[in-house]
Amino acid sequence: MADTTQSQTPISRLKIGAWGVTALLLALVALLDWPQFIPTVTFAAKALAGTAPFILFAVFAVAYLKASGAENLLARAFEGNPARMIVMAALLGGLSPFCSCEVIPFIAALLAVGAPLGAVMAFWLASPLMDPAMFAITSGTLGFDFALAKTIAAIGIGMLGGFGVMLAANTPLFADPLKERPSVGGCCGVQKPFSGQTVWKFWPEPDRRAVFSATARENALFLFKWLTLAYVIEALMLHYIPAQMIASVLGGEGLMPILLGALVGAPAYLNGYAAVPLVDALLAQGMTQGAAMSFVIAGGVSCIPAAIAVWALVKPRVFMAYLGFALIGAMIAGLAWQAVA
């Protein structure tokens, strides 16, 4: 075993990681606003409990693929015509029943088995924006036309990002997009443990059982720590960012509210379901239709809880491209909706 003590400089020891940031945020809440501490922890716990089935599915699915060697078969399902894959990923993403944080485990699984980044980006961008329940809530509150326009925008932004990545796939921007992770298994940046024959009943083989256990354990810890941080931040946003402040920024007419809707929606978005009544109130206060559309598109794709998890999977340059596609797509959707609304 290599001696790692020499590499542990004072600077490296200051890297507290996701758990440290979560603990620091909760400590600050307890110190500065104790009555809000329990609601913050309760919110994060309930959100994690709701996401748990998706996390467990991703954890055991990836572990099984690794242990059985079937990941190569799944990877081949994402081969073929790149344009067709991107279109299908955007369509499936725009109809999938997952919110922005719930889709992260599935994206981690796709990246783990080597799916093309263009198709993954298309699904990644489209999926948080619309699902059947979201369509019903949006249609009932903001109108059927708004819900339909948002669905079309979700598919459109997925294809925008997917084809954008495909066209620039050979550039340094999207080369080697995943963050390095130094252990076996995991959500990204891993090596394939088996390259030979697929063994569906892998459990009689000790080596494959070991890979299953290591992969499941690492994936579970990886997703749990980042989603815990995401939900704590979301709880703090819901409590400390007043809706009146957002309304004062997004009022007015012309092109500027659409731009501001996209720029403000990215960091200030709550979640897809909570945003619907907020947008309804903002519209009643004079926010333009275009600003409302750009707000829900940019916010749905790049809200802080989802963005933190994306940041955990890919390198900063790919993360910035993800945000760029979100903002550009939100602006286009806002302008288009403003023209026809």
Coordinates of C-alpha atoms in Angstrom, one line a residue, residues 29-285:
V29 CA -29.0 27.7 11.2
A30 CA -28.9 26.3 14.7
L31 CA -26.7 29.1 15.9
L32 CA -28.5 32.0 14.1
D33 CA -32.1 30.8 13.8
W34 CA -32.7 27.9 16.1
P35 CA -36.5 27.7 15.5
Q36 CA -35.8 27.0 11.8
F37 CA -33.4 24.2 12.5
I38 CA -35.9 21.4 13.0
P39 CA -38.0 22.4 10.0
T40 CA -34.9 22.4 7.9
V41 CA -33.8 19.0 8.9
T42 CA -37.4 17.7 8.6
F43 CA -37.7 19.1 5.1
A44 CA -34.5 17.5 4.0
A45 CA -35.4 14.2 5.6
K46 CA -38.8 14.1 3.9
A47 CA -37.3 15.0 0.6
L48 CA -34.7 12.3 0.9
A49 CA -37.4 9.7 1.8
G50 CA -39.4 10.7 -1.2
T51 CA -36.3 10.3 -3.4
A52 CA -35.2 7.1 -1.8
P53 CA -36.9 4.7 -4.2
F54 CA -35.2 6.3 -7.2
I55 CA -31.8 6.2 -5.4
L56 CA -32.2 2.6 -4.4
F57 CA -33.2 1.6 -8.0
A58 CA -30.2 3.4 -9.4
V59 CA -27.8 1.9 -6.8
F60 CA -28.9 -1.7 -7.3
A61 CA -29.3 -1.4 -11.1
V62 CA -25.7 -0.1 -11.5
A63 CA -24.4 -2.6 -9.1
Y64 CA -26.1 -5.5 -10.9
L65 CA -24.8 -4.2 -14.3
K66 CA -21.3 -4.0 -13.0
A67 CA -21.3 -7.4 -11.2
S68 CA -23.0 -9.3 -14.1
G69 CA -21.0 -7.5 -16.8
A70 CA -24.3 -6.5 -18.5
E71 CA -23.3 -2.9 -18.6
N72 CA -21.8 -3.5 -22.0
L73 CA -25.2 -4.6 -23.3
L74 CA -26.9 -1.5 -21.8
A75 CA -24.2 0.7 -23.3
R76 CA -24.9 -0.8 -26.8
A77 CA -28.5 0.3 -26.4
F78 CA -27.2 3.9 -26.6
E79 CA -25.3 3.2 -29.8
G80 CA -26.5 3.8 -33.4
N81 CA -27.7 6.9 -35.0
P82 CA -26.7 9.8 -32.6
A83 CA -29.4 12.1 -33.9
R84 CA -32.1 9.6 -33.3
M85 CA -30.8 8.9 -29.8
I86 CA -30.9 12.6 -29.0
V87 CA -34.4 13.0 -30.2
M88 CA -35.6 10.0 -28.3
A89 CA -33.8 11.1 -25.2
A90 CA -35.4 14.5 -25.3
L91 CA -38.9 13.0 -25.9
L92 CA -38.5 10.5 -23.1
G93 CA -37.1 13.2 -20.8
G94 CA -40.0 15.6 -21.5
L95 CA -42.5 12.9 -20.5
S96 CA -40.6 11.2 -17.6
P97 CA -42.2 11.4 -14.2
F98 CA -39.1 12.7 -12.4
C99 CA -38.3 16.1 -10.8
S100 CA -35.0 17.7 -11.1
C101 CA -33.4 15.9 -8.1
E102 CA -35.0 12.6 -8.7
V103 CA -33.5 12.4 -12.2
I104 CA -29.9 12.6 -10.9
P105 CA -29.6 8.9 -9.9
F106 CA -30.7 7.8 -13.4
I107 CA -28.3 10.2 -15.0
A108 CA -25.6 8.8 -12.8
A109 CA -26.5 5.3 -14.0
L110 CA -26.4 6.3 -17.6
L111 CA -23.0 8.0 -17.3
A112 CA -21.7 5.0 -15.4
V113 CA -22.4 2.6 -18.3
G114 CA -20.9 5.0 -20.9
A115 CA -24.0 6.4 -22.6
P116 CA -23.2 9.1 -25.2
L117 CA -23.0 12.5 -23.6
G118 CA -25.2 14.1 -26.2
A119 CA -28.1 11.8 -25.5
V120 CA -27.6 12.1 -21.7
M121 CA -27.5 15.9 -22.0
A122 CA -30.8 15.8 -23.9
F123 CA -32.5 13.7 -21.3
W124 CA -30.8 15.6 -18.5
L125 CA -32.2 19.0 -19.7
A126 CA -35.7 17.8 -20.6
S127 CA -36.5 15.5 -17.7
P128 CA -36.7 18.0 -14.8
L129 CA -39.1 20.3 -16.7
M130 CA -42.2 18.3 -17.3
D131 CA -44.0 15.1 -16.2
P132 CA -47.7 14.0 -16.1
A133 CA -48.4 15.4 -12.6
M134 CA -46.6 18.6 -13.4
F135 CA -48.6 19.0 -16.6
A136 CA -51.9 18.6 -14.7
I137 CA -50.9 21.1 -12.0
T138 CA -49.5 23.6 -14.5
S139 CA -52.6 23.2 -16.7
G140 CA -55.0 23.7 -13.9
T141 CA -53.2 26.8 -12.5
L142 CA -51.6 28.5 -15.5
G143 CA -53.7 27.2 -18.3
F144 CA -53.5 24.3 -20.7
D145 CA -51.7 26.4 -23.3
F146 CA -48.9 27.3 -20.9
A147 CA -48.5 23.7 -19.9
L148 CA -48.4 22.5 -23.5
A149 CA -45.9 25.3 -24.4
K150 CA -43.7 24.3 -21.5
T151 CA -43.8 20.6 -22.6
I152 CA -42.7 21.6 -26.1
A153 CA -40.0 23.8 -24.6
A154 CA -38.7 20.9 -22.5
I155 CA -38.3 18.7 -25.5
G156 CA -36.8 21.6 -27.5
I157 CA -34.2 22.4 -24.9
G158 CA -33.3 18.8 -24.6
M159 CA -32.6 18.6 -28.4
L160 CA -30.8 22.0 -28.2
G161 CA -28.4 20.6 -25.6
G162 CA -28.1 17.2 -27.2
F163 CA -27.3 18.4 -30.7
G164 CA -25.0 21.1 -29.3
V165 CA -23.0 18.4 -27.5
M166 CA -23.0 16.2 -30.5
L167 CA -21.6 18.9 -32.8
A168 CA -18.9 19.8 -30.3
A169 CA -18.2 16.3 -29.1
N170 CA -14.7 16.3 -30.4
T171 CA -13.7 19.6 -28.9
P172 CA -11.9 20.0 -25.5
L173 CA -15.1 21.3 -24.0
F174 CA -16.7 17.8 -23.9
A175 CA -13.7 15.6 -23.9
D176 CA -13.5 13.4 -20.8
P177 CA -16.5 15.0 -19.2
L178 CA -16.8 13.1 -15.9
K179 CA -15.0 13.9 -12.7
E180 CA -12.4 11.4 -11.5
R181 CA -13.3 9.2 -8.7
P182 CA -10.6 7.0 -7.1
S183 CA -12.5 3.8 -6.2
V184 CA -14.2 0.9 -8.0
G185 CA -17.9 1.2 -8.9
G186 CA -19.5 4.5 -8.4
C187 CA -21.6 6.8 -10.6
C188 CA -18.9 8.1 -12.9
G189 CA -15.3 8.0 -13.9
V190 CA -15.1 4.3 -13.2
Q191 CA -13.5 1.3 -14.9
K192 CA -15.4 -1.6 -16.2
P193 CA -14.7 -4.6 -13.9
F194 CA -15.6 -7.2 -16.5
S195 CA -15.1 -7.1 -20.3
G196 CA -15.9 -10.7 -21.1
Q197 CA -19.1 -12.8 -21.0
T198 CA -22.2 -11.5 -19.3
V199 CA -23.1 -13.6 -16.3
W200 CA -26.7 -12.9 -15.2
K201 CA -26.6 -15.1 -12.1
F202 CA -23.3 -13.6 -10.8
W203 CA -23.7 -14.4 -7.1
P204 CA -21.9 -17.7 -7.1
E205 CA -18.7 -15.9 -8.1
P206 CA -17.0 -14.2 -5.1
D207 CA -15.2 -11.6 -7.3
R208 CA -18.5 -10.5 -8.8
R209 CA -20.2 -10.4 -5.4
A210 CA -17.4 -8.2 -4.2
V211 CA -17.9 -5.8 -7.1
F212 CA -21.7 -5.7 -6.5
S213 CA -21.2 -4.8 -2.8
A214 CA -18.5 -2.2 -3.4
T215 CA -20.5 -0.5 -6.3
A216 CA -23.7 -0.4 -4.3
R217 CA -22.1 1.0 -1.2
E218 CA -20.2 3.7 -3.1
N219 CA -23.1 4.7 -5.2
A220 CA -25.4 4.9 -2.2
L221 CA -23.0 7.1 -0.2
F222 CA -22.2 9.3 -3.2
L223 CA -25.9 10.0 -4.0
F224 CA -27.0 10.3 -0.4
K225 CA -24.4 12.9 0.6
W226 CA -25.0 15.2 -2.4
L227 CA -28.8 15.0 -2.3
T228 CA -28.7 15.7 1.4
L229 CA -26.8 18.9 0.8
A230 CA -29.2 19.8 -2.1
Y231 CA -32.3 19.4 0.0
V232 CA -30.9 21.4 3.0
I233 CA -30.1 24.3 0.6
E234 CA -33.6 24.0 -0.9
A235 CA -35.1 24.2 2.5
L236 CA -33.1 27.3 3.3
M237 CA -34.1 28.9 0.0
L238 CA -37.8 28.3 0.7
H239 CA -37.6 29.9 4.1
Y240 CA -35.1 32.8 3.6
I241 CA -35.8 34.1 0.0
P242 CA -39.0 36.1 0.0
A243 CA -41.3 35.8 -3.0
Q244 CA -41.9 39.6 -2.9
M245 CA -38.2 40.1 -3.8
I246 CA -38.5 37.9 -6.8
A247 CA -41.7 39.6 -7.9
S248 CA -40.1 43.0 -7.8
V249 CA -37.3 41.9 -10.1
L250 CA -39.5 40.2 -12.7
G251 CA -42.1 42.9 -13.3
G252 CA -42.3 45.1 -16.3
E253 CA -42.5 44.7 -20.1
G254 CA -40.2 44.0 -23.0
L255 CA -37.2 41.8 -23.5
M256 CA -35.5 42.6 -20.1
P257 CA -38.1 40.7 -18.0
I258 CA -37.5 37.6 -20.1
L259 CA -33.7 37.8 -19.6
L260 CA -34.2 38.5 -15.9
G261 CA -36.6 35.7 -15.6
A262 CA -34.0 33.3 -16.9
L263 CA -31.2 34.7 -14.8
V264 CA -33.2 34.9 -11.6
G265 CA -35.0 31.6 -12.2
A266 CA -31.8 29.7 -12.3
P267 CA -30.7 30.3 -8.7
A268 CA -34.0 31.4 -7.1
Y269 CA -36.3 28.5 -8.3
L270 CA -38.0 26.5 -5.6
N271 CA -39.2 23.3 -7.2
G272 CA -41.5 22.4 -10.1
Y273 CA -44.6 22.1 -8.0
A274 CA -44.0 25.0 -5.6
A275 CA -43.1 27.3 -8.5
V276 CA -46.6 27.0 -10.2
P277 CA -48.5 29.0 -7.6
L278 CA -45.6 31.4 -7.3
V279 CA -45.6 32.1 -11.1
D280 CA -49.4 32.5 -10.9
A281 CA -48.9 35.2 -8.3
L282 CA -46.2 36.9 -10.2
L283 CA -48.3 37.0 -13.3
A284 CA -51.1 38.6 -11.3
Q285 CA -48.6 41.2 -10.1

